[in-house]
């Protein structure tokens, strides 16, 4: 393992339990909850299945958080899931996660959320058009993609640059901003739910959504399962990034205690809020209006139905705050994985060096920002979403499998926290994530097979880094 300046300086242990929980919730709540219910309803065609999709995605996420809580307490080090895979399965699998995180999972999600911020900023600045100029169209397996610059994408890049600069300046500043934005966005969600259920209830919509049309015509059937699995993409994407707090473990004041608590509590709170938000949508708008909300802005359509044009502006501000908090949390956390990879000789040495004054992984943050900016030019929100979620689920499944391997290989290692319901709960998590991955390979091959190829491309890159490190 190469010695670097970063190892000598060390991170600042500045993140409290509250900061850790805020990082979990803040990284999870972005723009997805205000958008993806439209696409889910277009796929499943029934309010009952919409709610079931969100419940199922929440359970899968909670199972994953409980499982990783044990691993986080065992290995409270910078890098989080990268370290769990490295220790649980092998350094190769750890690298493949880090490689995929950098190439698409983390950077692609940041890009998608930043583009969503710009989309809602266009409510106030119409000149922020999504129309691409200075670009070209690429024919990918998933379909044509317009690569190039648009006013919205340019703003997304500016947002990434500013948030990266804040993170370079120090983790204390970044933590304060993250906690503040998280409190604001939770207040937004609670306010949306309260206004919708309290004063915005629409008797006609409630009668339609919770009446005979609640379930599909003919009831539930096995034939619904393939579409149901594909519909979970949006919900799972909206619930992702809860694991990011583990990436920054070296900066927590008490990581063995606080990581499992933050993961579990953050995921449970967000799952409840998401389910309540969808109940609120169904209390205000008919299912058809949700499914065909303009530009999929379901949250905006709900507020417009209640407050008119003012509601659209209020919602746009709220979602801009929400996406800022999500992007900021992911920028903070992701760079710590590349830092850990550099310390293992699997990334450029400079990425494993901390800033001499701010004690942040400045080079890792800048490298992450550059690649994220490239992805901002390469696709829309929904395209980036579909590429990200398959690889994410694949590595969640492998990480949980690593828990079983560690129980066998290292039975006597200290485990400050043990996953509840072992072995059944983690086994169920492996089974559910595997089934969703298979379903996505069949239902969305244009996105998932290229995603799998991208993961496998990391294998020769890993051995190339090993060869360089051995010299």
Short mmCIF file of N, CA and C in Angstrom, two decimals, residues 53 69 74 206 268 281 290 420:
data_model
loop_
_atom_site.label_atom_id
_atom_site.label_comp_id
_atom_site.label_asym_id
_atom_site.label_seq_id
_atom_site.Cartn_x
_atom_site.Cartn_y
_atom_site.Cartn_z
N UNK A 53 -45.15 -0.61 -5.25
CA UNK A 53 -43.79 -0.41 -5.76
C UNK A 53 -42.95 0.35 -4.73
N UNK A 69 -25.17 -2.09 8.01
CA UNK A 69 -24.87 -1.58 9.34
C UNK A 69 -23.85 -2.44 10.06
N UNK A 74 -17.99 -2.95 11.51
CA UNK A 74 -16.77 -3.77 11.44
C UNK A 74 -15.62 -3.03 10.79
N UNK A 206 -59.88 10.99 -4.86
CA UNK A 206 -59.82 9.94 -3.84
C UNK A 206 -60.77 8.80 -4.19
N UNK A 268 -35.39 4.45 7.13
CA UNK A 268 -36.75 4.27 7.61
C UNK A 268 -37.54 5.58 7.51
N UNK A 281 -50.20 12.56 -3.20
CA UNK A 281 -50.45 12.75 -4.63
C UNK A 281 -51.81 12.17 -5.02
N UNK A 290 -51.58 12.14 -12.66
CA UNK A 290 -50.23 11.89 -12.12
C UNK A 290 -49.35 11.27 -13.21
N UNK A 420 -30.03 -7.78 12.32
CA UNK A 420 -31.16 -8.52 12.91
C UNK A 420 -31.66 -9.56 11.90
#
